[in-house]
mmCIF file of C-alpha atoms and ligand atoms in Angstrom:
data_model
loop_
_atom_site.group_PDB
_atom_site.id
_atom_site.type_symbol
_atom_site.label_atom_id
_atom_site.label_comp_id
_atom_site.label_asym_id
_atom_site.label_seq_id
_atom_site.Cartn_x
_atom_site.Cartn_y
_atom_site.Cartn_z
ATOM 1 C CA MET A 1492 -18.715 16.526 35.002
ATOM 2 C CA ASP A 1493 -15.643 18.220 33.647
ATOM 3 C CA GLN A 1494 -15.627 20.695 30.524
ATOM 4 C CA GLN A 1495 -13.464 17.832 28.643
ATOM 5 C CA ALA A 1496 -16.500 15.244 29.008
ATOM 6 C CA LYS A 1497 -19.064 17.721 28.207
ATOM 7 C CA ALA A 1498 -17.446 18.893 24.862
ATOM 8 C CA ASP A 1499 -16.867 15.198 23.696
ATOM 9 C CA ILE A 1500 -20.667 14.661 24.716
ATOM 10 C CA LEU A 1501 -21.576 17.390 22.486
ATOM 11 C CA SER A 1502 -19.346 16.387 19.593
ATOM 12 C CA ALA A 1503 -20.682 12.972 19.678
ATOM 13 C CA GLY A 1504 -24.337 14.565 19.191
ATOM 14 C CA ILE A 1505 -23.338 16.639 16.299
ATOM 15 C CA ALA A 1506 -21.885 13.825 14.441
ATOM 16 C CA ALA A 1507 -25.533 12.472 14.273
ATOM 17 C CA PRO A 1508 -27.217 12.500 10.894
ATOM 18 C CA SER A 1509 -30.027 14.752 10.273
ATOM 19 C CA ALA A 1510 -32.413 14.835 7.042
ATOM 20 C CA ASP A 1511 -30.867 17.080 4.555
ATOM 21 C CA ASN A 1512 -27.847 17.730 6.900
ATOM 22 C CA SER A 1513 -30.071 20.169 8.511
ATOM 23 C CA GLN A 1514 -28.538 19.730 12.035
ATOM 24 C CA PRO A 1515 -31.518 21.181 13.760
ATOM 25 C CA TRP A 1516 -30.146 20.721 17.274
ATOM 26 C CA ARG A 1517 -29.600 23.569 20.066
ATOM 27 C CA PHE A 1518 -27.852 22.625 23.382
ATOM 28 C CA ALA A 1519 -27.917 24.506 26.640
ATOM 29 C CA TRP A 1520 -26.103 23.446 29.769
ATOM 30 C CA HIS A 1521 -27.293 24.273 33.065
ATOM 31 C CA GLY A 1522 -24.758 22.756 35.488
ATOM 32 C CA ASP A 1523 -24.446 19.137 34.506
ATOM 33 C CA GLU A 1524 -27.840 18.929 33.203
ATOM 34 C CA LEU A 1525 -28.334 19.590 29.199
ATOM 35 C CA ASP A 1526 -31.260 20.838 27.229
ATOM 36 C CA LEU A 1527 -31.836 19.719 23.958
ATOM 37 C CA HIS A 1528 -33.926 21.888 21.691
ATOM 38 C CA ILE A 1529 -35.024 22.005 17.906
ATOM 39 C CA ASP A 1530 -33.468 24.902 16.461
ATOM 40 C CA ALA A 1531 -36.644 27.007 15.267
ATOM 41 C CA GLY A 1532 -34.590 28.464 12.335
ATOM 42 C CA ARG A 1533 -33.641 25.037 10.921
ATOM 43 C CA SER A 1534 -36.800 22.936 11.248
ATOM 44 C CA GLY A 1535 -40.622 22.946 10.472
ATOM 45 C CA ARG A 1536 -40.366 23.068 6.757
ATOM 46 C CA VAL A 1537 -42.932 21.106 4.742
ATOM 47 C CA SER A 1538 -41.308 17.713 5.173
ATOM 48 C CA ASP A 1539 -40.864 18.515 8.896
ATOM 49 C CA SER A 1540 -44.499 19.300 9.546
ATOM 50 C CA ARG A 1541 -45.248 18.309 13.220
ATOM 51 C CA TYR A 1542 -41.328 18.080 13.493
ATOM 52 C CA VAL A 1543 -41.134 14.448 12.157
ATOM 53 C CA LEU A 1544 -37.666 14.883 10.789
ATOM 54 C CA SER A 1545 -36.352 17.082 13.552
ATOM 55 C CA ASP A 1546 -37.547 14.727 16.382
ATOM 56 C CA LEU A 1547 -35.948 11.734 14.147
ATOM 57 C CA ALA A 1548 -32.463 13.939 14.294
ATOM 58 C CA VAL A 1549 -33.037 14.787 17.844
ATOM 59 C CA GLY A 1550 -33.155 11.255 18.822
ATOM 60 C CA ALA A 1551 -30.160 10.321 16.727
ATOM 61 C CA CYS A 1552 -28.230 13.059 18.405
ATOM 62 C CA LEU A 1553 -29.412 12.202 21.808
ATOM 63 C CA GLU A 1554 -28.370 8.381 21.556
ATOM 64 C CA SER A 1555 -24.896 9.238 20.229
ATOM 65 C CA MET A 1556 -24.677 11.313 23.242
ATOM 66 C CA VAL A 1557 -25.645 8.871 25.550
ATOM 67 C CA ILE A 1558 -23.486 6.339 24.196
ATOM 68 C CA ARG A 1559 -20.322 8.524 24.106
ATOM 69 C CA ALA A 1560 -21.406 9.331 27.791
ATOM 70 C CA ARG A 1561 -21.386 5.988 28.628
ATOM 71 C CA ALA A 1562 -17.974 5.039 27.420
ATOM 72 C CA LEU A 1563 -16.609 8.075 29.450
ATOM 73 C CA GLY A 1564 -18.160 6.583 32.501
ATOM 74 C CA TYR A 1565 -21.380 8.598 32.762
ATOM 75 C CA ALA A 1566 -25.049 7.175 32.841
ATOM 76 C CA ALA A 1567 -27.732 9.458 31.700
ATOM 77 C CA ASP A 1568 -31.505 10.227 32.875
ATOM 78 C CA VAL A 1569 -33.347 11.407 29.888
ATOM 79 C CA GLN A 1570 -36.550 13.122 30.025
ATOM 80 C CA THR A 1571 -38.317 13.754 26.595
ATOM 81 C CA PHE A 1572 -40.528 16.986 25.910
ATOM 82 C CA PRO A 1573 -40.234 17.910 29.525
ATOM 83 C CA GLY A 1574 -42.163 21.357 29.024
ATOM 84 C CA PRO A 1575 -45.400 20.805 27.098
ATOM 85 C CA GLU A 1576 -45.485 24.566 26.645
ATOM 86 C CA ASP A 1577 -42.489 24.364 24.551
ATOM 87 C CA GLU A 1578 -42.663 21.884 21.504
ATOM 88 C CA ARG A 1579 -39.248 22.517 20.706
ATOM 89 C CA TRP A 1580 -37.834 21.498 23.840
ATOM 90 C CA ALA A 1581 -37.170 17.874 23.146
ATOM 91 C CA ALA A 1582 -35.073 16.505 26.032
ATOM 92 C CA ARG A 1583 -33.351 17.190 29.376
ATOM 93 C CA ILE A 1584 -30.672 14.903 30.316
ATOM 94 C CA ARG A 1585 -29.110 14.924 33.573
ATOM 95 C CA TRP A 1586 -25.729 13.344 33.575
ATOM 96 C CA ARG A 1587 -24.410 11.290 36.502
ATOM 97 C CA PRO A 1588 -21.332 8.872 37.104
ATOM 98 C CA ASP A 1589 -21.899 5.675 36.137
ATOM 99 C CA PRO A 1590 -21.432 2.937 38.690
ATOM 100 C CA GLU A 1591 -20.847 0.342 35.863
ATOM 101 C CA GLY A 1592 -18.028 2.656 34.410
ATOM 102 C CA ASP A 1593 -17.253 2.172 30.806
ATOM 103 C CA ARG A 1594 -19.436 -0.737 30.047
ATOM 104 C CA PRO A 1595 -17.882 -3.413 27.564
ATOM 105 C CA GLY A 1596 -21.568 -3.722 26.300
ATOM 106 C CA GLU A 1597 -21.121 -0.448 24.192
ATOM 107 C CA PRO A 1598 -18.845 -0.699 21.527
ATOM 108 C CA LEU A 1599 -21.069 1.570 19.501
ATOM 109 C CA ALA A 1600 -19.035 4.728 20.772
ATOM 110 C CA THR A 1601 -16.230 4.018 18.214
ATOM 111 C CA ALA A 1602 -18.270 4.265 15.394
ATOM 112 C CA ILE A 1603 -19.807 7.552 16.195
ATOM 113 C CA GLU A 1604 -17.576 9.831 14.158
ATOM 114 C CA GLN A 1605 -17.003 7.152 11.212
ATOM 115 C CA ARG A 1606 -20.789 6.719 10.633
ATOM 116 C CA HIS A 1607 -21.870 8.369 7.557
ATOM 117 C CA THR A 1608 -24.252 8.185 4.737
ATOM 118 C CA ASP A 1609 -23.350 6.520 1.515
ATOM 119 C CA ARG A 1610 -25.540 6.991 -1.690
ATOM 120 C CA ARG A 1611 -23.198 5.218 -4.381
ATOM 121 C CA PHE A 1612 -24.227 1.828 -5.663
ATOM 122 C CA PRO A 1613 -23.980 -0.948 -6.436
ATOM 123 C CA TRP A 1614 -23.137 -2.858 -3.137
ATOM 124 C CA ARG A 1615 -21.907 -6.103 -2.827
ATOM 125 C CA GLY A 1616 -23.721 -9.037 -0.598
ATOM 126 C CA PRO A 1617 -25.253 -11.108 0.724
ATOM 127 C CA ILE A 1618 -25.830 -9.653 4.233
ATOM 128 C CA PRO A 1619 -25.432 -12.568 6.883
ATOM 129 C CA ALA A 1620 -28.266 -13.518 8.932
ATOM 130 C CA ASP A 1621 -26.173 -12.919 12.337
ATOM 131 C CA VAL A 1622 -25.543 -9.218 11.076
ATOM 132 C CA ARG A 1623 -28.998 -8.810 10.300
ATOM 133 C CA ASP A 1624 -29.691 -10.186 13.706
ATOM 134 C CA ARG A 1625 -27.280 -7.671 15.445
ATOM 135 C CA LEU A 1626 -28.999 -4.607 13.503
ATOM 136 C CA SER A 1627 -32.543 -5.765 14.878
ATOM 137 C CA ALA A 1628 -31.303 -6.362 18.286
ATOM 138 C CA GLN A 1629 -29.978 -2.711 18.477
ATOM 139 C CA ALA A 1630 -33.224 -1.265 17.033
ATOM 140 C CA GLN A 1631 -34.916 -3.459 20.110
ATOM 141 C CA ARG A 1632 -32.778 -1.961 22.754
ATOM 142 C CA ILE A 1633 -34.989 1.361 22.448
ATOM 143 C CA THR A 1634 -38.238 0.498 23.677
ATOM 144 C CA GLY A 1635 -41.081 -0.038 20.724
ATOM 145 C CA GLY A 1636 -38.289 0.130 17.992
ATOM 146 C CA ARG A 1637 -38.071 -2.710 15.567
ATOM 147 C CA LEU A 1638 -36.695 -3.594 12.310
ATOM 148 C CA VAL A 1639 -38.821 -5.403 9.228
ATOM 149 C CA TRP A 1640 -36.700 -7.193 6.529
ATOM 150 C CA PRO A 1641 -38.431 -7.487 3.327
ATOM 151 C CA ILE A 1642 -36.571 -10.629 2.271
ATOM 152 C CA SER A 1643 -39.134 -12.574 0.239
ATOM 153 C CA SER A 1644 -39.312 -11.118 -3.470
ATOM 154 C CA ALA A 1645 -43.098 -10.263 -3.035
ATOM 155 C CA GLU A 1646 -41.940 -8.175 0.116
ATOM 156 C CA ARG A 1647 -39.104 -6.728 -1.989
ATOM 157 C CA LYS A 1648 -41.211 -5.889 -4.882
ATOM 158 C CA ALA A 1649 -43.659 -4.118 -2.588
ATOM 159 C CA ALA A 1650 -41.305 -2.150 -0.648
ATOM 160 C CA LEU A 1651 -39.274 -1.088 -3.888
ATOM 161 C CA GLY A 1652 -42.513 0.070 -5.243
ATOM 162 C CA LEU A 1653 -43.503 2.164 -2.295
ATOM 163 C CA ILE A 1654 -39.908 3.938 -1.882
ATOM 164 C CA ARG A 1655 -40.326 4.454 -5.743
ATOM 165 C CA ARG A 1656 -43.653 6.233 -5.606
ATOM 166 C CA ALA A 1657 -42.637 8.216 -2.606
ATOM 167 C CA GLU A 1658 -39.137 9.454 -4.297
ATOM 168 C CA THR A 1659 -41.395 10.159 -7.307
ATOM 169 C CA LEU A 1660 -43.712 12.314 -5.424
ATOM 170 C CA ARG A 1661 -40.555 14.558 -4.363
ATOM 171 C CA PHE A 1662 -40.227 15.279 -7.950
ATOM 172 C CA LYS A 1663 -43.731 15.454 -8.963
ATOM 173 C CA SER A 1664 -44.923 18.112 -6.238
ATOM 174 C CA PRO A 1665 -43.297 21.405 -6.647
ATOM 175 C CA LEU A 1666 -43.322 22.231 -2.858
ATOM 176 C CA LEU A 1667 -41.503 19.025 -2.100
ATOM 177 C CA HIS A 1668 -39.009 19.619 -4.952
ATOM 178 C CA ALA A 1669 -38.444 23.273 -3.857
ATOM 179 C CA GLU A 1670 -37.510 22.182 -0.595
ATOM 180 C CA LEU A 1671 -35.343 19.441 -1.578
ATOM 181 C CA PHE A 1672 -33.333 21.216 -3.707
ATOM 182 C CA SER A 1673 -33.154 24.240 -1.471
ATOM 183 C CA SER A 1674 -30.923 21.854 0.689
ATOM 184 C CA VAL A 1675 -28.364 21.285 -2.081
ATOM 185 C CA ARG A 1676 -25.409 23.562 -1.975
ATOM 186 C CA PHE A 1677 -24.531 23.936 -5.396
ATOM 187 C CA SER A 1678 -22.043 26.601 -4.498
ATOM 188 C CA SER A 1679 -19.644 24.003 -3.078
ATOM 189 C CA GLY A 1680 -19.146 22.465 -6.395
ATOM 190 C CA TRP A 1681 -18.821 18.676 -7.519
ATOM 191 C CA HIS A 1682 -15.992 17.969 -5.554
ATOM 192 C CA GLY A 1683 -16.226 20.369 -2.368
ATOM 193 C CA ALA A 1684 -17.718 19.861 0.955
ATOM 194 C CA CYS A 1685 -20.197 22.072 3.034
ATOM 195 C CA GLU A 1686 -20.657 22.519 6.688
ATOM 196 C CA GLU A 1687 -24.537 22.547 6.512
ATOM 197 C CA GLY A 1688 -26.976 20.962 3.634
ATOM 198 C CA LEU A 1689 -26.306 18.473 0.939
ATOM 199 C CA ALA A 1690 -23.031 19.030 -0.910
ATOM 200 C CA PRO A 1691 -23.498 17.795 -4.576
ATOM 201 C CA SER A 1692 -20.259 15.643 -3.737
ATOM 202 C CA THR A 1693 -22.259 13.500 -1.622
ATOM 203 C CA LEU A 1694 -25.340 12.744 -3.727
ATOM 204 C CA ALA A 1695 -23.694 10.126 -6.195
ATOM 205 C CA VAL A 1696 -24.900 11.503 -9.370
ATOM 206 C CA GLU A 1697 -22.915 10.389 -12.386
ATOM 207 C CA ALA A 1698 -20.925 12.910 -14.125
ATOM 208 C CA PRO A 1699 -22.820 12.979 -17.354
ATOM 209 C CA LEU A 1700 -26.278 13.805 -15.264
ATOM 210 C CA ARG A 1701 -24.847 16.524 -13.481
ATOM 211 C CA PRO A 1702 -25.800 19.484 -15.763
ATOM 212 C CA PHE A 1703 -29.379 18.266 -15.983
ATOM 213 C CA PHE A 1704 -29.388 17.872 -12.000
ATOM 214 C CA GLN A 1705 -28.145 21.414 -11.641
ATOM 215 C CA MET A 1706 -30.686 22.674 -14.076
ATOM 216 C CA MET A 1707 -33.469 20.793 -12.213
ATOM 217 C CA ARG A 1708 -33.146 23.435 -9.176
ATOM 218 C CA HIS A 1709 -35.069 25.952 -11.527
ATOM 219 C CA PRO A 1710 -38.661 25.669 -11.254
ATOM 220 C CA GLY A 1711 -39.551 26.385 -14.744
ATOM 221 C CA VAL A 1712 -36.848 23.743 -15.999
ATOM 222 C CA MET A 1713 -38.651 21.246 -13.489
ATOM 223 C CA ALA A 1714 -41.788 21.998 -14.771
ATOM 224 C CA THR A 1715 -40.912 21.157 -18.189
ATOM 225 C CA PHE A 1716 -38.705 18.138 -17.220
ATOM 226 C CA ARG A 1717 -42.364 16.868 -15.198
ATOM 227 C CA TRP A 1718 -44.541 17.450 -18.462
ATOM 228 C CA LEU A 1719 -41.985 15.465 -20.278
ATOM 229 C CA GLY A 1720 -42.750 12.717 -17.539
ATOM 230 C CA ALA A 1721 -39.567 12.812 -16.214
ATOM 231 C CA ALA A 1722 -40.379 12.380 -12.290
ATOM 232 C CA PRO A 1723 -41.034 8.514 -12.543
ATOM 233 C CA MET A 1724 -37.587 8.236 -14.223
ATOM 234 C CA LEU A 1725 -36.220 10.332 -11.267
ATOM 235 C CA GLY A 1726 -37.766 8.169 -8.631
ATOM 236 C CA TRP A 1727 -36.361 5.029 -10.470
ATOM 237 C CA ARG A 1728 -32.970 6.089 -10.700
ATOM 238 C CA SER A 1729 -32.785 7.861 -7.132
ATOM 239 C CA ALA A 1730 -34.601 4.964 -5.262
ATOM 240 C CA TRP A 1731 -35.614 1.940 -7.062
ATOM 241 C CA LEU A 1732 -32.317 1.327 -8.982
ATOM 242 C CA PRO A 1733 -29.817 1.721 -5.952
ATOM 243 C CA ILE A 1734 -32.135 -0.455 -3.821
ATOM 244 C CA ARG A 1735 -32.614 -3.083 -6.456
ATOM 245 C CA LEU A 1736 -28.685 -3.252 -6.769
ATOM 246 C CA SER A 1737 -28.236 -3.486 -3.155
ATOM 247 C CA PRO A 1738 -28.236 -6.776 -1.045
ATOM 248 C CA GLY A 1739 -30.009 -5.385 1.919
ATOM 249 C CA LEU A 1740 -32.942 -3.572 2.816
ATOM 250 C CA CYS A 1741 -34.660 -2.787 6.056
ATOM 251 C CA LEU A 1742 -37.383 -0.732 7.595
ATOM 252 C CA LEU A 1743 -37.442 0.851 11.072
ATOM 253 C CA VAL A 1744 -40.941 0.477 12.654
ATOM 254 C CA ILE A 1745 -42.284 2.432 15.659
ATOM 255 C CA PRO A 1746 -45.325 1.968 17.720
ATOM 256 C CA SER A 1747 -46.915 5.077 16.749
ATOM 257 C CA ALA A 1748 -46.408 8.489 15.328
ATOM 258 C CA GLU A 1749 -46.555 9.867 18.842
ATOM 259 C CA ARG A 1750 -43.687 12.486 18.881
ATOM 260 C CA ALA A 1751 -41.943 10.615 21.762
ATOM 261 C CA ASP A 1752 -42.368 7.546 19.756
ATOM 262 C CA VAL A 1753 -40.583 9.190 16.771
ATOM 263 C CA LEU A 1754 -37.838 10.424 19.028
ATOM 264 C CA ALA A 1755 -37.317 7.048 20.297
ATOM 265 C CA GLY A 1756 -37.185 5.996 16.482
ATOM 266 C CA GLY A 1757 -34.272 8.495 16.031
ATOM 267 C CA ARG A 1758 -32.449 6.557 18.663
ATOM 268 C CA ALA A 1759 -33.091 3.265 17.429
ATOM 269 C CA LEU A 1760 -31.950 4.515 14.083
ATOM 270 C CA GLN A 1761 -28.492 5.457 15.546
ATOM 271 C CA ARG A 1762 -27.953 2.475 17.341
ATOM 272 C CA VAL A 1763 -28.739 0.467 13.966
ATOM 273 C CA TRP A 1764 -26.814 2.642 11.779
ATOM 274 C CA LEU A 1765 -23.855 2.637 14.346
ATOM 275 C CA GLN A 1766 -23.886 -1.066 14.360
ATOM 276 C CA ALA A 1767 -23.932 -1.251 10.695
ATOM 277 C CA THR A 1768 -20.852 0.827 10.471
ATOM 278 C CA LEU A 1769 -18.945 -1.282 12.898
ATOM 279 C CA ASP A 1770 -20.362 -4.491 10.723
ATOM 280 C CA GLY A 1771 -18.596 -2.210 7.658
ATOM 281 C CA LEU A 1772 -21.662 -1.995 5.760
ATOM 282 C CA ALA A 1773 -22.582 1.019 3.950
ATOM 283 C CA VAL A 1774 -25.882 2.774 4.669
ATOM 284 C CA GLN A 1775 -28.471 4.999 2.965
ATOM 285 C CA PRO A 1776 -31.740 5.903 4.571
ATOM 286 C CA TYR A 1777 -35.148 6.541 2.667
ATOM 287 C CA ALA A 1778 -37.633 8.631 4.781
ATOM 288 C CA SER A 1779 -39.986 9.804 2.268
ATOM 289 C CA ALA A 1780 -42.308 6.828 2.116
ATOM 290 C CA GLY A 1781 -42.801 6.687 5.949
ATOM 291 C CA VAL A 1782 -42.966 10.334 6.295
ATOM 292 C CA LEU A 1783 -45.254 11.228 3.587
ATOM 293 C CA SER A 1784 -47.391 8.179 4.923
ATOM 294 C CA LEU A 1785 -47.806 9.880 8.235
ATOM 295 C CA GLY A 1786 -50.340 12.549 6.553
ATOM 296 C CA PHE A 1787 -48.988 15.434 8.016
ATOM 297 C CA VAL A 1788 -47.063 16.880 5.282
ATOM 298 C CA PRO A 1789 -49.481 19.753 3.500
ATOM 299 C CA ILE A 1790 -48.653 18.583 0.087
ATOM 300 C CA GLU A 1791 -50.846 19.904 -3.130
ATOM 301 C CA PRO A 1792 -54.442 18.720 -2.871
ATOM 302 C CA ALA A 1793 -53.572 16.833 -6.348
ATOM 303 C CA PHE A 1794 -51.345 14.402 -4.470
ATOM 304 C CA ARG A 1795 -53.259 13.962 -1.250
ATOM 305 C CA SER A 1796 -54.808 10.497 -2.473
ATOM 306 C CA GLN A 1797 -51.385 9.024 -3.137
ATOM 307 C CA LEU A 1798 -50.418 9.593 0.293
ATOM 308 C CA SER A 1799 -52.968 7.657 1.778
ATOM 309 C CA ALA A 1800 -52.346 4.695 -0.837
ATOM 310 C CA LEU A 1801 -48.349 4.930 0.443
ATOM 311 C CA SER A 1802 -49.733 4.748 3.913
ATOM 312 C CA SER A 1803 -51.617 1.459 3.395
ATOM 313 C CA ALA A 1804 -48.904 -0.036 1.324
ATOM 314 C CA LEU A 1805 -46.633 0.550 4.386
ATOM 315 C CA GLY A 1806 -49.222 -0.710 6.690
ATOM 316 C CA THR A 1807 -49.260 -3.890 4.917
ATOM 317 C CA LEU A 1808 -45.729 -4.049 4.866
ATOM 318 C CA CYS A 1809 -45.080 -3.921 8.772
ATOM 319 C CA ARG A 1810 -48.244 -5.425 9.630
ATOM 320 C CA SER A 1811 -48.501 -3.437 12.830
ATOM 321 C CA GLY A 1812 -47.082 0.221 14.200
ATOM 322 C CA GLN A 1813 -45.645 2.771 11.916
ATOM 323 C CA GLY A 1814 -43.065 2.313 9.436
ATOM 324 C CA LEU A 1815 -40.837 5.386 9.545
ATOM 325 C CA VAL A 1816 -37.390 4.912 7.764
ATOM 326 C CA PHE A 1817 -35.892 2.365 5.092
ATOM 327 C CA LEU A 1818 -32.268 1.490 5.084
ATOM 328 C CA ARG A 1819 -30.496 0.526 2.237
ATOM 329 C CA LEU A 1820 -27.497 -1.503 2.932
ATOM 330 C CA GLY A 1821 -24.699 -3.318 1.556
ATOM 331 C CA TYR A 1822 -20.834 -3.743 1.183
ATOM 332 C CA ALA A 1823 -19.315 -0.941 -0.511
ATOM 333 C CA ARG A 1824 -16.176 -1.599 -2.955
ATOM 334 C CA SER A 1825 -14.165 1.038 -1.397
ATOM 335 C CA ALA A 1826 -14.246 3.904 1.057
ATOM 336 C CA LEU A 1827 -16.306 6.854 0.529
ATOM 337 C CA ARG A 1828 -14.625 10.104 -0.182
ATOM 338 C CA ASP A 1829 -16.851 12.897 0.052
ATOM 339 C CA ARG A 1830 -18.668 13.171 3.255
ATOM 340 C CA SER A 1831 -21.298 15.947 4.807
ATOM 341 C CA GLY A 1832 -19.673 18.311 7.186
ATOM 342 C CA ARG A 1833 -21.052 19.805 10.336
ATOM 343 C CA ARG A 1834 -21.249 23.366 11.388
ATOM 344 C CA ALA A 1835 -18.729 24.994 13.816
ATOM 345 C CA SER A 1836 -19.594 23.703 17.429
ATOM 346 C CA GLY A 1837 -20.230 27.343 18.451
ATOM 347 C CA SER A 1838 -23.300 27.728 16.450
ATOM 348 C CA PHE A 1839 -25.123 25.076 18.302
ATOM 349 C CA GLY A 1840 -25.895 27.310 21.639
ATOM 350 C CA VAL A 1841 -24.585 27.637 24.829
ATOM 351 C CA PHE A 1842 -21.188 25.402 25.359
ATOM 352 C CA PRO A 1843 -19.628 24.490 28.388
HETATM 353 C C1 LIG B 166 -34.362 11.403 9.572
HETATM 354 C C2 LIG B 166 -33.434 11.255 8.520
HETATM 355 C C3 LIG B 166 -33.897 11.262 7.077
HETATM 356 C C4 LIG B 166 -33.131 11.000 5.966
HETATM 357 N N1 LIG B 166 -33.583 10.904 4.803
HETATM 358 C C5 LIG B 166 -32.666 10.683 3.725
HETATM 359 C C6 LIG B 166 -33.140 10.252 2.731
HETATM 360 O O1 LIG B 166 -34.374 10.181 2.287
HETATM 361 N N2 LIG B 166 -32.189 10.071 1.624
HETATM 362 C C7 LIG B 166 -30.896 10.143 1.739
HETATM 363 O O2 LIG B 166 -30.121 10.143 0.862
HETATM 364 N N3 LIG B 166 -30.482 10.384 3.006
HETATM 365 C C8 LIG B 166 -31.431 10.624 4.075
HETATM 366 N N4 LIG B 166 -30.714 11.067 5.220
HETATM 367 C C9 LIG B 166 -29.307 11.021 5.478
HETATM 368 C C10 LIG B 166 -29.271 12.307 5.597
HETATM 369 O O3 LIG B 166 -29.114 13.132 4.542
HETATM 370 C C11 LIG B 166 -27.485 12.654 6.215
HETATM 371 O O4 LIG B 166 -27.566 12.026 7.468
HETATM 372 C C12 LIG B 166 -27.020 14.017 6.537
HETATM 373 O O5 LIG B 166 -26.608 14.589 5.095
HETATM 374 C C13 LIG B 166 -25.415 13.928 7.064
HETATM 375 O O6 LIG B 166 -24.846 13.283 6.571
HETATM 376 P P1 LIG B 166 -24.053 12.025 7.200
HETATM 377 O O7 LIG B 166 -24.981 10.891 7.472
HETATM 378 O O8 LIG B 166 -22.903 11.489 6.422
HETATM 379 O O9 LIG B 166 -23.177 12.324 8.358
HETATM 380 C C14 LIG B 166 -31.542 11.440 6.297
HETATM 381 C C15 LIG B 166 -31.029 11.303 7.719
HETATM 382 C C16 LIG B 166 -32.062 11.232 8.742
HETATM 383 C C17 LIG B 166 -31.422 11.410 10.104
#
């Protein structure tokens, strides 16, 4: 494999999404083999207990690389979690020339650099059935992956309530709130970009609300807001309203919460998101409901009973398996101006 192909594959991986734009990937080449690790310094925070969010990001990164490699004429033999003694060693990938060459069946490669998160609303619809079928088919390309579409008004109501309660918890729990706000890079201002974490400009906060949002990073101020009953309002604004004003919502479901299944879920997530990009759809993921319902997050005891309520509501919605990430979908009125950046490639480990 030549150096240019290796560099192209890695930049496809780095373009993948990660929770809070943490980019928790480390790469190491051994000849034509590539090891993919979870970065110890960028993983394992409260919501990332048992590496659920990192495994999803690793799966998305892996799938991005596999898709780009296929477009370059390489196939991948992937072994996930190859060394049980190292919990952050996520995958070993052996690249080899693909006898079938650049498969016409992989147009997703062209969407890798265009894919992004869009948190604006309202979005237009409806989303035609054939587009929904294409997204579902991409999820199913990864063994065990599938999408559930809450279409009936009862299902949509249940999903909306569930996501709102999970997002509200992120503001009610001082632990989750501190974690969320530590990812926001207020120093980049409301119009700037940043290469890691969340730039305020990507969060779609309306101008009049910005001073309040900025004040929320201070624990004392947030405690007062909570006392005034602001947490449910914040859950309503950050989740219920944008979803209510968007035509599409789906839930990525995986067979179990085993790490290999979560990583595969990240692969399916990336395929669905790339297909949505090709179909001109804007996408915002909502991961809190799925992640909190797994019960791994060591949240304050006062909120634990709410986690089991979330888990049973999610179970009813997806019937079998583990619902993991909701995706809000729709057609945006204009192209997005502010997107999340990425760190310099040299910071991800050993490059070719
Ligand atoms: C596992 C996972 C969970 C995420 N959860 C959320 C979420 O709950 N809310 C949200 O607005 N964005 C969420 N995102 C989107 C990330 O914040 C986004 O991918 C990251 O900031 C990089 O930006 P980009 O997608 O525009 O490249 C999630 C992404 C991943 C991969």
